[in-house]
CSV table of N, CA, C and O in Angstrom, one decimal:
chain,number,residue,atom,x,y,z
K,1,GLN,N,-83.0,116.0,237.8
K,1,GLN,CA,-83.6,115.3,238.8
K,1,GLN,C,-83.2,116.5,240.6
K,1,GLN,O,-83.9,116.4,241.9
K,2,VAL,N,-82.5,117.6,240.1
K,2,VAL,CA,-82.6,118.7,240.5
K,2,VAL,C,-83.5,120.0,239.8
K,2,VAL,O,-83.0,119.7,238.7
K,3,GLN,N,-84.1,121.0,240.9
K,3,GLN,CA,-85.2,121.7,240.1
K,3,GLN,C,-84.7,122.7,240.9
K,3,GLN,O,-85.1,122.7,242.3
K,4,LEU,N,-85.0,124.0,240.4
K,4,LEU,CA,-85.2,125.2,241.2
K,4,LEU,C,-86.8,126.2,240.8
K,4,LEU,O,-87.1,126.0,239.7
K,5,VAL,N,-87.8,126.5,242.1
K,5,VAL,CA,-88.9,126.3,241.8
K,5,VAL,C,-89.0,127.8,242.1
K,5,VAL,O,-88.9,128.2,243.6
K,6,GLU,N,-89.1,128.8,241.7
K,6,GLU,CA,-89.3,130.6,242.0
K,6,GLU,C,-90.9,130.6,243.0
K,6,GLU,O,-91.5,130.3,241.8
K,7,SER,N,-91.2,131.8,243.7
K,7,SER,CA,-92.1,132.6,243.7
K,7,SER,C,-91.8,133.9,244.3
K,7,SER,O,-91.1,134.0,244.7
K,8,GLY,N,-93.3,134.8,243.7
K,8,GLY,CA,-93.3,135.6,244.5
K,8,GLY,C,-93.0,136.9,243.1
K,8,GLY,O,-94.0,136.1,242.2
K,9,GLY,N,-92.9,137.9,243.4
K,9,GLY,CA,-93.3,138.6,241.8
K,9,GLY,C,-94.2,139.7,242.0
K,9,GLY,O,-94.8,139.1,242.6
K,10,GLY,N,-94.7,140.1,240.5
K,10,GLY,CA,-96.1,140.6,240.5
K,10,GLY,C,-95.9,141.9,240.0
K,10,GLY,O,-94.8,142.1,239.4
K,11,LEU,N,-97.3,142.7,240.3
K,11,LEU,CA,-96.8,144.1,240.1
K,11,LEU,C,-97.1,145.2,240.8
K,11,LEU,O,-97.7,144.5,242.2
K,12,VAL,N,-96.5,145.9,241.1
K,12,VAL,CA,-96.1,147.3,242.0
K,12,VAL,C,-95.6,148.5,241.4
K,12,VAL,O,-95.3,148.6,240.5
K,13,GLN,N,-96.4,149.4,242.2
K,13,GLN,CA,-95.8,151.0,242.4
K,13,GLN,C,-94.4,151.0,242.5
K,13,GLN,O,-94.5,150.7,243.0
K,14,ALA,N,-94.2,152.2,241.8
K,14,ALA,CA,-92.7,152.8,241.8
K,14,ALA,C,-92.7,153.0,243.7
K,14,ALA,O,-93.4,153.8,243.7
K,15,GLY,N,-91.3,152.6,244.1
K,15,GLY,CA,-91.6,152.6,245.9
K,15,GLY,C,-91.9,151.3,246.6
K,15,GLY,O,-91.6,151.7,247.5
K,16,GLY,N,-92.4,150.5,245.7
K,16,GLY,CA,-93.0,149.3,246.5
K,16,GLY,C,-92.2,148.8,247.0
K,16,GLY,O,-90.4,148.9,246.9
K,17,SER,N,-92.7,147.4,247.5
K,17,SER,CA,-91.9,146.3,248.1
K,17,SER,C,-92.6,144.9,246.8
K,17,SER,O,-93.2,145.1,247.0
K,18,LEU,N,-91.6,144.1,247.1
K,18,LEU,CA,-91.9,142.9,246.7
K,18,LEU,C,-90.9,142.0,246.4
K,18,LEU,O,-89.1,142.6,246.9
K,19,SER,N,-91.0,141.1,247.2
K,19,SER,CA,-90.4,139.5,247.4
K,19,SER,C,-90.0,138.2,246.6
K,19,SER,O,-91.4,138.1,246.0
K,20,LEU,N,-88.9,138.1,246.9
K,20,LEU,CA,-88.9,136.4,245.3
K,20,LEU,C,-88.1,136.2,246.4
K,20,LEU,O,-87.3,135.9,247.4
K,21,SER,N,-88.6,134.2,246.3
K,21,SER,CA,-88.1,133.2,246.6
K,21,SER,C,-87.5,132.4,245.3
K,21,SER,O,-88.4,132.5,244.6
K,22,CYS,N,-86.3,131.5,246.2
K,22,CYS,CA,-86.4,130.4,245.0
K,22,CYS,C,-85.9,129.1,246.1
K,22,CYS,O,-85.0,129.3,246.6
K,23,ALA,N,-86.6,128.0,246.1
K,23,ALA,CA,-86.1,126.8,246.5
K,23,ALA,C,-85.7,125.8,245.4
K,23,ALA,O,-86.1,125.5,244.2
K,24,ALA,N,-85.1,125.0,246.2
K,24,ALA,CA,-84.1,124.0,245.3
K,24,ALA,C,-84.5,122.9,245.8
K,24,ALA,O,-84.6,122.7,246.8
K,25,SER,N,-85.1,121.7,245.0
K,25,SER,CA,-85.5,120.3,245.3
K,25,SER,C,-84.6,119.3,244.2
K,25,SER,O,-84.6,119.4,243.6
K,26,GLY,N,-84.7,118.0,245.0
K,26,GLY,CA,-84.2,116.9,244.9
K,26,GLY,C,-82.9,115.8,245.4
K,26,GLY,O,-82.5,116.1,246.3
K,27,ARG,N,-81.9,115.7,244.1
K,27,ARG,CA,-81.0,115.1,244.7
K,27,ARG,C,-80.1,115.6,244.8
K,27,ARG,O,-79.0,115.5,244.4
K,28,ILE,N,-80.1,116.8,245.9
K,28,ILE,CA,-78.7,117.1,246.4
K,28,ILE,C,-77.7,117.1,247.3
K,28,ILE,O,-78.3,116.6,248.2
K,29,LEU,N,-76.4,117.2,246.8
K,29,LEU,CA,-75.3,116.9,247.4
K,29,LEU,C,-74.9,118.6,248.4
K,29,LEU,O,-74.9,118.0,249.8
K,30,SER,N,-74.5,119.3,247.7
K,30,SER,CA,-73.8,120.3,247.6
K,30,SER,C,-74.6,121.8,247.4
K,30,SER,O,-75.0,121.2,245.8
K,31,ILE,N,-74.6,122.5,248.1
K,31,ILE,CA,-75.6,123.8,247.3
K,31,ILE,C,-74.4,125.6,247.9
K,31,ILE,O,-74.0,125.0,248.8
K,32,TYR,N,-74.1,125.0,246.8
K,32,TYR,CA,-72.6,126.5,246.6
K,32,TYR,C,-73.4,128.1,246.4
K,32,TYR,O,-74.3,128.4,247.1
K,33,ALA,N,-73.2,128.7,245.7
K,33,ALA,CA,-73.6,129.8,245.3
K,33,ALA,C,-75.2,130.1,245.1
K,33,ALA,O,-75.4,129.1,244.1
K,34,MET,N,-75.7,130.3,245.0
K,34,MET,CA,-76.7,131.5,245.2
K,34,MET,C,-77.2,132.6,244.7
K,34,MET,O,-76.5,133.5,245.1
K,35,GLY,N,-78.4,133.1,243.9
K,35,GLY,CA,-78.6,134.2,243.4
K,35,GLY,C,-79.0,134.9,242.6
K,35,GLY,O,-80.2,133.8,241.7
K,36,TRP,N,-79.3,135.6,241.6
K,36,TRP,CA,-80.2,136.1,240.8
K,36,TRP,C,-79.8,136.8,239.7
K,36,TRP,O,-79.0,137.9,239.9
K,37,PHE,N,-80.4,136.6,238.7
K,37,PHE,CA,-80.5,137.7,237.3
K,37,PHE,C,-81.4,138.4,236.9
K,37,PHE,O,-83.0,137.5,237.8
K,38,ARG,N,-81.5,138.9,236.2
K,38,ARG,CA,-82.8,139.9,235.4
K,38,ARG,C,-82.5,139.9,234.4
K,38,ARG,O,-81.6,140.2,233.7
K,39,GLN,N,-83.7,139.7,233.4
K,39,GLN,CA,-83.5,140.1,232.1
K,39,GLN,C,-84.6,141.0,231.3
K,39,GLN,O,-86.1,140.8,231.4
K,40,ALA,N,-84.5,142.5,230.8
K,40,ALA,CA,-85.6,143.8,230.3
K,40,ALA,C,-86.1,142.9,228.7
K,40,ALA,O,-85.3,142.9,228.6
K,41,PRO,N,-87.2,143.1,228.5
K,41,PRO,CA,-87.2,143.6,227.6
K,41,PRO,C,-86.2,144.1,226.2
K,41,PRO,O,-85.8,145.5,226.8
K,42,GLY,N,-85.2,143.3,225.8
K,42,GLY,CA,-84.5,144.1,224.5
K,42,GLY,C,-83.1,144.3,225.3
K,42,GLY,O,-82.4,144.9,224.3
K,43,LYS,N,-82.6,143.4,226.0
K,43,LYS,CA,-81.6,143.3,227.7
K,43,LYS,C,-81.0,142.6,227.3
K,43,LYS,O,-81.6,141.2,227.7
K,44,GLN,N,-79.6,142.2,228.1
K,44,GLN,CA,-79.0,141.2,228.0
K,44,GLN,C,-79.3,140.8,229.5
K,44,GLN,O,-79.6,141.6,230.4
K,45,ARG,N,-79.5,139.2,230.0
K,45,ARG,CA,-79.3,139.0,231.4
K,45,ARG,C,-78.1,139.7,232.0
K,45,ARG,O,-77.5,139.4,231.6
K,46,GLU,N,-78.6,140.4,232.9
K,46,GLU,CA,-77.5,141.3,234.2
K,46,GLU,C,-77.7,140.4,235.5
K,46,GLU,O,-79.1,140.0,235.8
K,47,LEU,N,-76.5,140.6,236.2
K,47,LEU,CA,-76.7,139.9,237.7
K,47,LEU,C,-77.2,140.8,238.7
K,47,LEU,O,-76.4,141.8,238.2
K,48,VAL,N,-78.2,140.6,239.5
K,48,VAL,CA,-78.6,141.3,240.1
K,48,VAL,C,-78.1,141.0,241.9
K,48,VAL,O,-77.5,142.1,242.5
K,49,ALA,N,-77.9,140.1,242.3
K,49,ALA,CA,-77.4,140.1,243.7
K,49,ALA,C,-77.3,138.4,243.3
K,49,ALA,O,-77.3,137.1,243.0
K,50,GLY,N,-76.1,138.0,244.0
K,50,GLY,CA,-75.2,136.8,244.5
K,50,GLY,C,-75.3,136.6,246.4
K,50,GLY,O,-74.8,137.5,246.9
K,51,ILE,N,-75.0,135.3,246.5
K,51,ILE,CA,-74.8,135.0,247.5
K,51,ILE,C,-74.1,133.9,247.8
K,51,ILE,O,-74.1,132.6,247.4
K,52,THR,N,-73.0,133.7,248.7
K,52,THR,CA,-72.0,132.8,249.1
K,52,THR,C,-72.5,131.6,249.7
K,52,THR,O,-73.4,132.0,250.3
K,53,SER,N,-72.1,130.2,249.4
K,53,SER,CA,-72.7,129.2,250.7
K,53,SER,C,-72.6,129.6,252.2
K,53,SER,O,-72.8,128.9,253.0
K,54,GLY,N,-71.3,130.9,252.3
K,54,GLY,CA,-71.4,131.1,254.1
K,54,GLY,C,-72.1,132.7,253.7
K,54,GLY,O,-72.1,133.1,255.4
K,55,GLY,N,-72.4,132.7,253.1
K,55,GLY,CA,-74.0,133.4,253.3
K,55,GLY,C,-72.8,135.0,252.8
K,55,GLY,O,-73.9,136.5,253.1
K,56,SER,N,-71.8,135.3,252.2
K,56,SER,CA,-71.5,136.2,252.0
K,56,SER,C,-72.7,137.3,250.7
K,56,SER,O,-72.7,136.6,249.8
K,57,PRO,N,-73.2,138.5,250.7
K,57,PRO,CA,-73.7,139.0,249.7
K,57,PRO,C,-72.8,139.8,248.7
K,57,PRO,O,-71.7,140.6,249.4
K,58,SER,N,-73.3,140.1,247.2
K,58,SER,CA,-72.5,141.1,246.5
K,58,SER,C,-74.6,141.3,245.9
K,58,SER,O,-74.8,140.4,245.3
K,59,TYR,N,-73.9,142.9,245.3
K,59,TYR,CA,-75.0,142.8,244.4
K,59,TYR,C,-74.5,144.2,243.6
K,59,TYR,O,-73.4,144.6,243.7
K,60,ALA,N,-75.9,144.1,242.4
K,60,ALA,CA,-75.3,144.6,241.1
K,60,ALA,C,-75.4,146.6,241.5
K,60,ALA,O,-76.1,146.9,242.4
K,61,ASP,N,-74.8,147.7,241.4
K,61,ASP,CA,-74.5,149.0,241.5
K,61,ASP,C,-75.8,149.6,241.4
K,61,ASP,O,-76.1,150.3,242.1
K,62,SER,N,-76.6,148.5,240.4
K,62,SER,CA,-77.8,149.1,240.1
K,62,SER,C,-79.4,149.4,241.3
K,62,SER,O,-80.0,150.1,241.9
K,63,VAL,N,-79.0,148.6,241.9
K,63,VAL,CA,-79.7,147.9,243.5
K,63,VAL,C,-79.2,147.8,244.5
K,63,VAL,O,-79.6,148.0,245.8
K,64,LYS,N,-78.0,148.2,244.7
K,64,LYS,CA,-77.0,148.8,246.1
K,64,LYS,C,-78.2,149.4,247.5
K,64,LYS,O,-78.5,150.3,246.5
K,65,GLY,N,-78.3,148.8,248.3
K,65,GLY,CA,-79.1,149.7,249.0
K,65,GLY,C,-80.9,149.6,249.4
K,65,GLY,O,-81.5,149.9,250.4
K,66,ARG,N,-80.8,149.4,248.5
K,66,ARG,CA,-82.4,148.8,247.7
K,66,ARG,C,-83.1,147.1,247.9
K,66,ARG,O,-84.2,147.1,248.4
K,67,PHE,N,-82.0,146.4,247.4
K,67,PHE,CA,-82.1,144.8,247.6
K,67,PHE,C,-81.5,143.8,248.3
K,67,PHE,O,-80.4,144.5,248.6
K,68,ALA,N,-81.8,143.0,249.0
K,68,ALA,CA,-81.2,142.4,250.1
K,68,ALA,C,-81.5,140.8,249.6
K,68,ALA,O,-82.3,140.0,249.6
K,69,ILE,N,-80.6,140.2,249.3
K,69,ILE,CA,-80.4,138.7,249.5
K,69,ILE,C,-80.2,137.3,250.9
K,69,ILE,O,-79.6,138.9,251.2
K,70,SER,N,-81.4,136.8,250.5
K,70,SER,CA,-80.0,135.9,252.2
K,70,SER,C,-80.9,134.1,251.7
K,70,SER,O,-81.3,134.4,250.3
K,71,ARG,N,-80.4,133.7,252.5
K,71,ARG,CA,-80.1,132.1,252.5
K,71,ARG,C,-80.6,131.4,253.6
K,71,ARG,O,-80.6,131.7,254.4
K,72,ASP,N,-81.4,130.0,253.5
K,72,ASP,CA,-81.7,129.0,254.4
K,72,ASP,C,-81.6,128.0,254.1
K,72,ASP,O,-82.3,127.3,253.1
K,73,ASN,N,-79.9,127.8,254.4
K,73,ASN,CA,-79.3,126.6,253.7
K,73,ASN,C,-80.4,125.3,254.0
K,73,ASN,O,-80.2,124.2,253.6
K,74,ALA,N,-80.4,125.5,254.6
K,74,ALA,CA,-81.7,124.5,255.7
K,74,ALA,C,-82.8,124.1,254.8
K,74,ALA,O,-83.9,123.1,254.7
K,75,LYS,N,-83.6,125.4,254.5
K,75,LYS,CA,-84.7,124.7,252.9
K,75,LYS,C,-84.1,124.7,251.6
K,75,LYS,O,-84.9,124.8,251.1
K,76,ASN,N,-82.8,125.0,251.7
K,76,ASN,CA,-82.2,125.5,250.4
K,76,ASN,C,-83.0,126.1,249.7
K,76,ASN,O,-82.9,126.2,248.4
K,77,THR,N,-83.9,127.5,249.8
K,77,THR,CA,-84.0,128.6,249.5
K,77,THR,C,-83.0,129.7,249.9
K,77,THR,O,-82.1,130.2,250.5
K,78,VAL,N,-82.6,130.6,248.6
K,78,VAL,CA,-82.3,131.6,248.2
K,78,VAL,C,-83.8,133.0,247.9
K,78,VAL,O,-84.7,132.7,247.3
K,79,TYR,N,-83.7,133.9,249.0
K,79,TYR,CA,-84.7,135.0,248.9
K,79,TYR,C,-83.9,136.2,248.1
K,79,TYR,O,-82.9,136.5,248.5
K,80,LEU,N,-84.9,137.3,247.6
K,80,LEU,CA,-84.4,138.5,247.5
K,80,LEU,C,-86.0,139.4,247.8
K,80,LEU,O,-86.6,139.2,247.3
K,81,ARG,N,-85.6,140.3,249.1
K,81,ARG,CA,-86.4,141.6,249.1
K,81,ARG,C,-86.0,142.9,248.4
K,81,ARG,O,-84.7,142.6,248.5
K,82,MET,N,-86.9,142.8,247.9
K,82,MET,CA,-86.8,144.6,246.4
K,82,MET,C,-87.7,145.2,247.2
K,82,MET,O,-89.0,145.2,247.1
K,83,ASN,N,-86.6,146.2,247.6
K,83,ASN,CA,-87.6,147.5,248.4
K,83,ASN,C,-86.7,148.8,247.1
K,83,ASN,O,-86.2,148.7,246.3
K,84,SER,N,-87.9,150.2,248.1
K,84,SER,CA,-87.9,151.1,246.7
K,84,SER,C,-87.9,151.0,245.2
K,84,SER,O,-87.2,151.5,244.7
K,85,LEU,N,-88.7,150.4,245.1
K,85,LEU,CA,-88.3,149.5,243.3
K,85,LEU,C,-89.3,150.7,242.7
K,85,LEU,O,-89.2,151.8,242.3
K,86,LYS,N,-88.3,150.8,241.2
K,86,LYS,CA,-87.9,152.0,240.5
K,86,LYS,C,-88.8,150.7,238.9
K,86,LYS,O,-88.8,149.9,239.0
K,87,PRO,N,-89.2,151.9,238.3
K,87,PRO,CA,-90.1,151.3,236.9
K,87,PRO,C,-88.8,150.9,236.3
K,87,PRO,O,-88.5,148.9,235.5
K,88,GLU,N,-87.5,150.7,236.2
K,88,GLU,CA,-86.5,150.3,235.9
K,88,GLU,C,-86.3,148.8,235.9
K,88,GLU,O,-85.4,148.6,235.5
K,89,ASP,N,-86.7,149.0,237.4
K,89,ASP,CA,-86.7,147.4,237.5
K,89,ASP,C,-87.4,146.2,237.0
K,89,ASP,O,-87.1,145.4,237.5
K,90,THR,N,-87.6,146.6,236.1
K,90,THR,CA,-89.2,145.9,235.6
K,90,THR,C,-88.8,144.9,234.6
K,90,THR,O,-87.7,145.4,233.8
K,91,ALA,N,-88.6,143.8,235.2
K,91,ALA,CA,-87.5,142.2,234.2
K,91,ALA,C,-87.8,141.2,234.7
K,91,ALA,O,-89.1,141.0,235.3
K,92,VAL,N,-87.8,139.9,233.6
K,92,VAL,CA,-87.9,138.4,234.5
K,92,VAL,C,-86.9,138.0,235.3
K,92,VAL,O,-85.9,138.4,234.5
K,93,TYR,N,-86.9,138.0,236.6
K,93,TYR,CA,-86.3,137.8,237.6
K,93,TYR,C,-86.0,136.0,237.3
K,93,TYR,O,-87.0,135.4,237.6
K,94,TYR,N,-84.9,135.7,237.3
K,94,TYR,CA,-84.7,134.3,236.8
K,94,TYR,C,-83.3,134.4,238.6
K,94,TYR,O,-82.2,134.9,238.6
K,95,CYS,N,-83.7,132.8,239.1
K,95,CYS,CA,-82.5,132.6,240.0
K,95,CYS,C,-81.6,131.4,239.9
K,95,CYS,O,-82.5,130.4,238.3
K,96,TYR,N,-80.4,131.3,240.5
K,96,TYR,CA,-79.7,130.5,239.7
K,96,TYR,C,-79.0,129.5,241.5
K,96,TYR,O,-79.0,130.2,242.4
K,97,SER,N,-78.6,128.6,241.0
K,97,SER,CA,-78.0,127.7,242.0
K,97,SER,C,-77.2,126.8,242.2
K,97,SER,O,-77.2,125.9,240.4
K,98,ASP,N,-76.4,127.0,241.9
K,98,ASP,CA,-74.6,126.0,242.0
K,98,ASP,C,-75.0,124.9,242.8
K,98,ASP,O,-74.6,125.4,243.9
K,99,ILE,N,-75.4,124.4,242.0
K,99,ILE,CA,-75.4,122.4,243.0
K,99,ILE,C,-74.8,121.3,242.6
K,99,ILE,O,-74.6,121.3,241.2
K,100,ALA,N,-74.3,120.4,243.2
K,100,ALA,CA,-73.4,119.3,243.6
K,100,ALA,C,-74.6,118.1,243.3
K,100,ALA,O,-74.8,118.1,244.5
K,101,GLY,N,-75.5,117.3,242.9
K,101,GLY,CA,-76.3,116.3,243.3
K,101,GLY,C,-75.4,115.3,243.0
K,101,GLY,O,-74.5,115.0,243.6
K,102,VAL,N,-76.4,114.2,243.9
K,102,VAL,CA,-75.8,112.9,244.2
K,102,VAL,C,-75.6,112.1,243.4
K,102,VAL,O,-74.3,111.5,243.7
K,103,VAL,N,-76.3,112.6,242.0
K,103,VAL,CA,-75.1,111.6,240.7
K,103,VAL,C,-74.8,112.6,239.9
K,103,VAL,O,-74.5,112.2,238.6
K,104,ASP,N,-74.6,113.8,240.5
K,104,ASP,CA,-74.3,114.7,239.0
K,104,ASP,C,-73.3,115.3,240.0
K,104,ASP,O,-73.3,115.6,240.8
K,105,GLN,N,-72.1,115.7,238.6
K,105,GLN,CA,-71.3,117.0,238.8
K,105,GLN,C,-71.6,118.5,239.4
K,105,GLN,O,-72.8,118.7,238.9
K,106,ALA,N,-71.2,119.0,239.9
K,106,ALA,CA,-71.7,120.3,240.5
K,106,ALA,C,-72.0,121.4,239.0
K,106,ALA,O,-71.2,121.4,238.3
K,107,ARG,N,-72.8,121.9,238.8
K,107,ARG,CA,-73.2,123.1,237.9
K,107,ARG,C,-74.4,123.9,238.3
K,107,ARG,O,-74.8,123.5,239.5
K,108,ARG,N,-74.3,125.2,237.2
K,108,ARG,CA,-75.3,126.2,237.4
K,108,ARG,C,-77.0,125.3,237.4
K,108,ARG,O,-77.1,125.5,235.7
K,109,TYR,N,-78.4,125.6,238.1
K,109,TYR,CA,-78.9,125.6,237.6
K,109,TYR,C,-80.4,126.7,237.2
K,109,TYR,O,-80.2,127.9,238.9
K,110,TRP,N,-81.0,126.5,237.4
K,110,TRP,CA,-82.1,127.8,236.9
K,110,TRP,C,-83.1,127.8,237.5
K,110,TRP,O,-83.7,126.6,236.7
K,111,GLY,N,-84.1,129.1,237.5
K,111,GLY,CA,-85.5,128.9,237.9
K,111,GLY,C,-86.0,129.6,236.4
K,111,GLY,O,-85.7,129.5,235.6
K,112,GLN,N,-87.3,129.3,236.6
K,112,GLN,CA,-88.6,129.1,235.8
K,112,GLN,C,-88.5,130.5,235.3
K,112,GLN,O,-88.5,131.0,234.5
K,113,GLY,N,-88.2,131.4,236.3
K,113,GLY,CA,-88.1,132.7,235.9
K,113,GLY,C,-89.4,133.7,236.4
K,113,GLY,O,-90.5,132.5,236.5
K,114,THR,N,-89.7,135.0,237.3
K,114,THR,CA,-90.5,135.2,237.5
K,114,THR,C,-90.9,136.9,237.1
K,114,THR,O,-89.7,137.4,237.6
K,115,GLN,N,-92.1,136.9,236.8
K,115,GLN,CA,-92.4,138.6,236.1
K,115,GLN,C,-92.6,140.1,237.2
K,115,GLN,O,-93.4,139.6,238.2
K,116,VAL,N,-91.4,140.6,237.4
K,116,VAL,CA,-92.3,141.8,238.1
K,116,VAL,C,-92.2,143.1,237.5
K,116,VAL,O,-91.5,143.3,236.4
K,117,THR,N,-93.1,143.6,237.4
K,117,THR,CA,-93.1,144.5,236.7
K,117,THR,C,-93.9,146.3,237.6
K,117,THR,O,-94.4,146.3,238.7
K,118,VAL,N,-92.4,146.7,237.8
K,118,VAL,CA,-93.3,148.8,238.8
K,118,VAL,C,-93.4,149.6,237.3
K,118,VAL,O,-93.1,149.8,236.9
K,119,SER,N,-94.3,149.9,238.0
K,119,SER,CA,-95.7,150.8,237.7
K,119,SER,C,-95.1,152.2,237.7
K,119,SER,O,-94.3,152.0,238.9
K,120,SER,N,-95.0,153.7,237.0
K,120,SER,CA,-94.3,154.6,237.6
K,120,SER,C,-95.9,155.5,237.3
K,120,SER,O,-96.9,155.4,237.2
């Protein structure tokens, strides 16, 4: 009954920028933390950035100063602005959101994943 739909991503040259968005929909009571993970081929999924319900962001060291996470609580949407992209940022990016549904207890939901490819 709750789903996350991602948009954005694609192919960009090194040094370029991309934006991702992830919108939650369904029978939502409350949204707590939101954020982004990524998974590169042959690697474990890693946390990229998170943001609390109050808007406090946190970042992986590898993206600090280059990526910016934000959220629009009125739209149930989390965003990731990625600047100064590097080839090592290439991965499938997954959004997550900790949501309490109208009929469900709070749990983590995941987006479908979107490919980000940075060419050198």
